[in-house]
PDB file of C-alpha atoms in Angstrom:
ATOM      1  CA  UNK H   1       5.916 -26.224  -5.618  1.00 71.00           C
ATOM      2  CA  UNK H   2       7.496 -22.846  -6.396  1.00 76.00           C
ATOM      3  CA  UNK H   3      10.079 -20.846  -4.472  1.00 85.00           C
ATOM      4  CA  UNK H   4       8.781 -17.918  -2.448  1.00 90.00           C
ATOM      5  CA  UNK H   5       9.472 -14.407  -3.647  1.00 96.00           C
ATOM      6  CA  UNK H   6      11.332 -11.715  -1.719  1.00 96.00           C
ATOM      7  CA  UNK H   7       9.986  -8.152  -1.831  1.00 97.00           C
ATOM      8  CA  UNK H   8      12.825  -5.837  -0.813  1.00 94.00           C
ATOM      9  CA  UNK H   9      10.724  -2.645  -0.892  1.00 94.00           C
ATOM     10  CA  UNK H  10       7.603  -2.656   1.253  1.00 96.00           C
ATOM     11  CA  UNK H  11       6.039   0.005   3.489  1.00 93.00           C
ATOM     12  CA  UNK H  12       4.272  -1.404   6.522  1.00 91.00           C
ATOM     13  CA  UNK H  13       3.572   2.047   8.051  1.00 89.00           C
ATOM     14  CA  UNK H  14       3.895   0.258  11.375  1.00 88.00           C
ATOM     15  CA  UNK H  15       4.620   1.899  13.783  1.00 92.00           C
ATOM     16  CA  UNK H  16       3.139   5.295  13.094  1.00 90.00           C
ATOM     17  CA  UNK H  17       0.273   4.752  10.690  1.00 89.00           C
ATOM     18  CA  UNK H  18      -0.936   1.158  11.215  1.00 86.00           C
ATOM     19  CA  UNK H  19      -4.417   2.130   9.967  1.00 87.00           C
ATOM     20  CA  UNK H  20      -2.816   2.404   6.493  1.00 90.00           C
ATOM     21  CA  UNK H  21      -0.881  -0.864   6.732  1.00 91.00           C
ATOM     22  CA  UNK H  22       0.595  -2.931   9.529  1.00 92.00           C
ATOM     23  CA  UNK H  23       2.802  -5.997   9.586  1.00 93.00           C
ATOM     24  CA  UNK H  24      -0.216  -8.280   9.886  1.00 95.00           C
ATOM     25  CA  UNK H  25      -2.055  -6.948   6.820  1.00 95.00           C
ATOM     26  CA  UNK H  26       1.146  -6.438   4.834  1.00 96.00           C
ATOM     27  CA  UNK H  27       2.448  -9.932   5.377  1.00 97.00           C
ATOM     28  CA  UNK H  28      -0.968 -11.558   4.866  1.00 97.00           C
ATOM     29  CA  UNK H  29      -1.137  -9.905   1.446  1.00 97.00           C
ATOM     30  CA  UNK H  30       2.461 -10.897   0.738  1.00 97.00           C
ATOM     31  CA  UNK H  31       1.792 -14.543   1.613  1.00 97.00           C
ATOM     32  CA  UNK H  32      -1.338 -14.590  -0.555  1.00 96.00           C
ATOM     33  CA  UNK H  33       0.801 -13.479  -3.484  1.00 94.00           C
ATOM     34  CA  UNK H  34       3.604 -15.985  -2.924  1.00 95.00           C
ATOM     35  CA  UNK H  35       5.972 -13.573  -1.189  1.00 97.00           C
ATOM     36  CA  UNK H  36       7.673 -15.307   1.732  1.00 97.00           C
ATOM     37  CA  UNK H  37      10.032 -12.505   2.794  1.00 97.00           C
ATOM     38  CA  UNK H  38       9.486  -8.743   2.931  1.00 98.00           C
ATOM     39  CA  UNK H  39      12.049  -6.023   3.627  1.00 97.00           C
ATOM     40  CA  UNK H  40      10.390  -3.001   5.217  1.00 97.00           C
ATOM     41  CA  UNK H  41      11.429   0.583   4.553  1.00 95.00           C
ATOM     42  CA  UNK H  42      12.527   2.751   7.513  1.00 95.00           C
ATOM     43  CA  UNK H  43      10.148   5.712   7.028  1.00 93.00           C
ATOM     44  CA  UNK H  44       7.814   4.787   9.853  1.00 93.00           C
ATOM     45  CA  UNK H  45       7.144   6.963  12.894  1.00 95.00           C
ATOM     46  CA  UNK H  46       9.581   7.061  14.460  1.00 95.00           C
ATOM     47  CA  UNK H  47      11.969   6.641  11.552  1.00 95.00           C
ATOM     48  CA  UNK H  48      14.339   3.698  11.969  1.00 97.00           C
ATOM     49  CA  UNK H  49      17.462   5.786  12.490  1.00 95.00           C
ATOM     50  CA  UNK H  50      18.798   4.196  15.677  1.00 96.00           C
ATOM     51  CA  UNK H  51      19.448   0.710  16.998  1.00 97.00           C
ATOM     52  CA  UNK H  52      16.890   1.265  19.783  1.00 97.00           C
ATOM     53  CA  UNK H  53      14.114   2.132  17.305  1.00 97.00           C
ATOM     54  CA  UNK H  54      15.207  -0.786  15.111  1.00 98.00           C
ATOM     55  CA  UNK H  55      14.920  -3.265  17.992  1.00 98.00           C
ATOM     56  CA  UNK H  56      11.480  -1.912  18.955  1.00 97.00           C
ATOM     57  CA  UNK H  57      10.292  -2.317  15.376  1.00 97.00           C
ATOM     58  CA  UNK H  58      11.626  -5.885  15.228  1.00 98.00           C
ATOM     59  CA  UNK H  59       9.682  -6.686  18.397  1.00 97.00           C
ATOM     60  CA  UNK H  60       6.496  -5.179  16.952  1.00 96.00           C
ATOM     61  CA  UNK H  61       6.893  -6.931  13.604  1.00 96.00           C
ATOM     62  CA  UNK H  62       7.711 -10.259  15.255  1.00 97.00           C
ATOM     63  CA  UNK H  63       4.311 -10.269  16.964  1.00 96.00           C
ATOM     64  CA  UNK H  64       2.382  -9.573  13.730  1.00 95.00           C
ATOM     65  CA  UNK H  65       4.334 -10.899  10.754  1.00 96.00           C
ATOM     66  CA  UNK H  66       3.023 -13.943   8.896  1.00 97.00           C
ATOM     67  CA  UNK H  67       6.106 -14.263   6.644  1.00 97.00           C
ATOM     68  CA  UNK H  68       9.806 -13.685   7.179  1.00 97.00           C
ATOM     69  CA  UNK H  69      10.910 -10.064   7.295  1.00 98.00           C
ATOM     70  CA  UNK H  70      13.945  -7.845   7.388  1.00 98.00           C
ATOM     71  CA  UNK H  71      14.278  -4.120   7.970  1.00 98.00           C
ATOM     72  CA  UNK H  72      16.201  -1.260   6.413  1.00 97.00           C
ATOM     73  CA  UNK H  73      17.801   1.388   8.647  1.00 97.00           C
ATOM     74  CA  UNK H  74      17.602   5.095   7.845  1.00 96.00           C
ATOM     75  CA  UNK H  75      20.561   7.242   6.824  1.00 95.00           C
ATOM     76  CA  UNK H  76      19.850  10.770   7.998  1.00 92.00           C
ATOM     77  CA  UNK H  77      21.898  13.907   7.392  1.00 91.00           C
ATOM     78  CA  UNK H  78      23.647  13.572  10.759  1.00 91.00           C
ATOM     79  CA  UNK H  79      24.045   9.774  10.800  1.00 93.00           C
ATOM     80  CA  UNK H  80      27.546   8.786  11.858  1.00 93.00           C
ATOM     81  CA  UNK H  81      29.558   5.681  10.959  1.00 92.00           C
ATOM     82  CA  UNK H  82      29.147   4.565  14.592  1.00 93.00           C
ATOM     83  CA  UNK H  83      25.354   4.773  14.252  1.00 94.00           C
ATOM     84  CA  UNK H  84      25.590   2.786  11.012  1.00 94.00           C
ATOM     85  CA  UNK H  85      27.552   0.112  12.881  1.00 94.00           C
ATOM     86  CA  UNK H  86      24.905   0.032  15.643  1.00 96.00           C
ATOM     87  CA  UNK H  87      22.022  -0.296  13.161  1.00 96.00           C
ATOM     88  CA  UNK H  88      23.793  -3.055  11.264  1.00 96.00           C
ATOM     89  CA  UNK H  89      24.715  -4.755  14.530  1.00 96.00           C
ATOM     90  CA  UNK H  90      21.041  -4.717  15.501  1.00 97.00           C
ATOM     91  CA  UNK H  91      20.219  -6.512  12.222  1.00 97.00           C
ATOM     92  CA  UNK H  92      19.489  -3.878   9.560  1.00 97.00           C
ATOM     93  CA  UNK H  93      20.064  -5.320   6.076  1.00 97.00           C
ATOM     94  CA  UNK H  94      21.387  -1.974   4.852  1.00 96.00           C
ATOM     95  CA  UNK H  95      20.537   1.701   4.886  1.00 96.00           C
ATOM     96  CA  UNK H  96      18.030   3.817   2.988  1.00 95.00           C
ATOM     97  CA  UNK H  97      18.678   7.509   2.316  1.00 94.00           C
ATOM     98  CA  UNK H  98      15.797   9.751   1.292  1.00 91.00           C
ATOM     99  CA  UNK H  99      17.594  12.607  -0.470  1.00 88.00           C
ATOM    100  CA  UNK H 100      15.533  15.756  -0.257  1.00 81.00           C
ATOM    101  CA  UNK H 101      13.383  14.533   2.664  1.00 86.00           C
ATOM    102  CA  UNK H 102      13.926  15.942   6.139  1.00 84.00           C
ATOM    103  CA  UNK H 103      13.039  14.444   9.516  1.00 86.00           C
ATOM    104  CA  UNK H 104      10.702  16.174  11.952  1.00 89.00           C
ATOM    105  CA  UNK H 105      12.637  16.549  15.205  1.00 89.00           C
ATOM    106  CA  UNK H 106       9.841  15.908  17.716  1.00 88.00           C
ATOM    107  CA  UNK H 107       8.050  12.978  16.034  1.00 90.00           C
ATOM    108  CA  UNK H 108      11.029  11.493  14.117  1.00 88.00           C
ATOM    109  CA  UNK H 109       8.845  11.385  10.976  1.00 89.00           C
ATOM    110  CA  UNK H 110      10.289  11.563   7.461  1.00 88.00           C
ATOM    111  CA  UNK H 111       8.771  14.694   5.894  1.00 84.00           C
ATOM    112  CA  UNK H 112       8.001  14.728   2.178  1.00 78.00           C
ATOM    113  CA  UNK H 113       6.848  18.328   1.803  1.00 67.00           C
ATOM    114  CA  UNK H 114       9.438  20.716   3.143  1.00 65.00           C
ATOM    115  CA  UNK H 115       8.994  24.197   4.540  1.00 67.00           C
ATOM    116  CA  UNK H 116      12.470  25.711   4.384  1.00 65.00           C
ATOM    117  CA  UNK H 117      11.675  27.976   7.328  1.00 73.00           C
ATOM    118  CA  UNK H 118      10.553  25.163   9.646  1.00 79.00           C
ATOM    119  CA  UNK H 119      13.080  24.998  12.499  1.00 80.00           C
ATOM    120  CA  UNK H 120      11.501  21.724  13.656  1.00 86.00           C
ATOM    121  CA  UNK H 121      13.099  19.829  10.781  1.00 86.00           C
ATOM    122  CA  UNK H 122      16.481  18.146  10.649  1.00 85.00           C
ATOM    123  CA  UNK H 123      18.039  18.729   7.220  1.00 83.00           C
ATOM    124  CA  UNK H 124      17.718  16.110   4.524  1.00 85.00           C
ATOM    125  CA  UNK H 125      20.687  13.868   3.779  1.00 88.00           C
ATOM    126  CA  UNK H 126      22.684  14.720   0.696  1.00 87.00           C
ATOM    127  CA  UNK H 127      25.669  13.477  -1.249  1.00 88.00           C
ATOM    128  CA  UNK H 128      27.968  14.480   1.606  1.00 90.00           C
ATOM    129  CA  UNK H 129      26.056  12.095   3.859  1.00 90.00           C
ATOM    130  CA  UNK H 130      26.469   9.272   1.367  1.00 91.00           C
ATOM    131  CA  UNK H 131      30.181   9.970   1.028  1.00 91.00           C
ATOM    132  CA  UNK H 132      30.654  10.068   4.818  1.00 90.00           C
ATOM    133  CA  UNK H 133      28.908   6.708   5.304  1.00 93.00           C
ATOM    134  CA  UNK H 134      30.163   4.870   2.206  1.00 90.00           C
ATOM    135  CA  UNK H 135      33.326   3.457   3.774  1.00 89.00           C
ATOM    136  CA  UNK H 136      31.495   1.878   6.723  1.00 89.00           C
ATOM    137  CA  UNK H 137      28.823   0.407   4.442  1.00 93.00           C
ATOM    138  CA  UNK H 138      31.406  -0.935   1.987  1.00 93.00           C
ATOM    139  CA  UNK H 139      33.548  -2.340   4.802  1.00 92.00           C
ATOM    140  CA  UNK H 140      30.549  -4.310   6.036  1.00 93.00           C
ATOM    141  CA  UNK H 141      29.387  -5.294   2.533  1.00 95.00           C
ATOM    142  CA  UNK H 142      25.854  -3.947   2.930  1.00 95.00           C
ATOM    143  CA  UNK H 143      23.785  -1.939   0.471  1.00 95.00           C
ATOM    144  CA  UNK H 144      22.786   1.690   0.547  1.00 93.00           C
ATOM    145  CA  UNK H 145      19.531   2.338  -1.276  1.00 93.00           C
ATOM    146  CA  UNK H 146      18.739   5.895  -2.257  1.00 91.00           C
ATOM    147  CA  UNK H 147      15.481   7.621  -3.029  1.00 88.00           C
ATOM    148  CA  UNK H 148      16.343  10.612  -5.185  1.00 80.00           C
ATOM    149  CA  UNK H 149      12.775  11.770  -5.616  1.00 66.00           C
ATOM    150  CA  UNK H 150      12.050  14.562  -3.210  1.00 56.00           C
ATOM    151  CA  UNK H 151      10.484  17.978  -2.951  1.00 53.00           C
ATOM    152  CA  UNK H 152      12.953  19.282  -5.520  1.00 49.00           C
ATOM    153  CA  UNK H 153      12.413  16.260  -7.772  1.00 44.00           C
ATOM    154  CA  UNK H 154       8.654  15.691  -8.211  1.00 44.00           C
ATOM    155  CA  UNK H 155       7.431  12.269  -9.381  1.00 42.00           C
TER     156      UNK H 155
END
């Protein structure tokens, strides 16, 4: 018998794009590979930037998941320490910030290809966002994971 692995960086695409991957297919593949816990990224549609969206995603995942799971919350440019507290209170394991990626206002989708003139986009988080949220995250002892690859930083 071997211990199960934990994959702290998975993308279920559920909700939003379940045809690409949903919690059922993701966790079936994880279990087949010996992964017993997955931690899903918050760039679904809608992005997991509020406690209400977080709770809805937990409900969805709970119906489909075949292994244990946890969820990251999203740190957006306008995220406040109070919103961080609400996300963490709802059960988020920490926050993910996609530097250089904006959020589409109407669909709440993380956008990877920016059009600077698109008024339908909320600005991307930056170092000011991280600084503003750092105290609350540190006080609660939870991680902040950052994706620095964005439109200005191609892969």
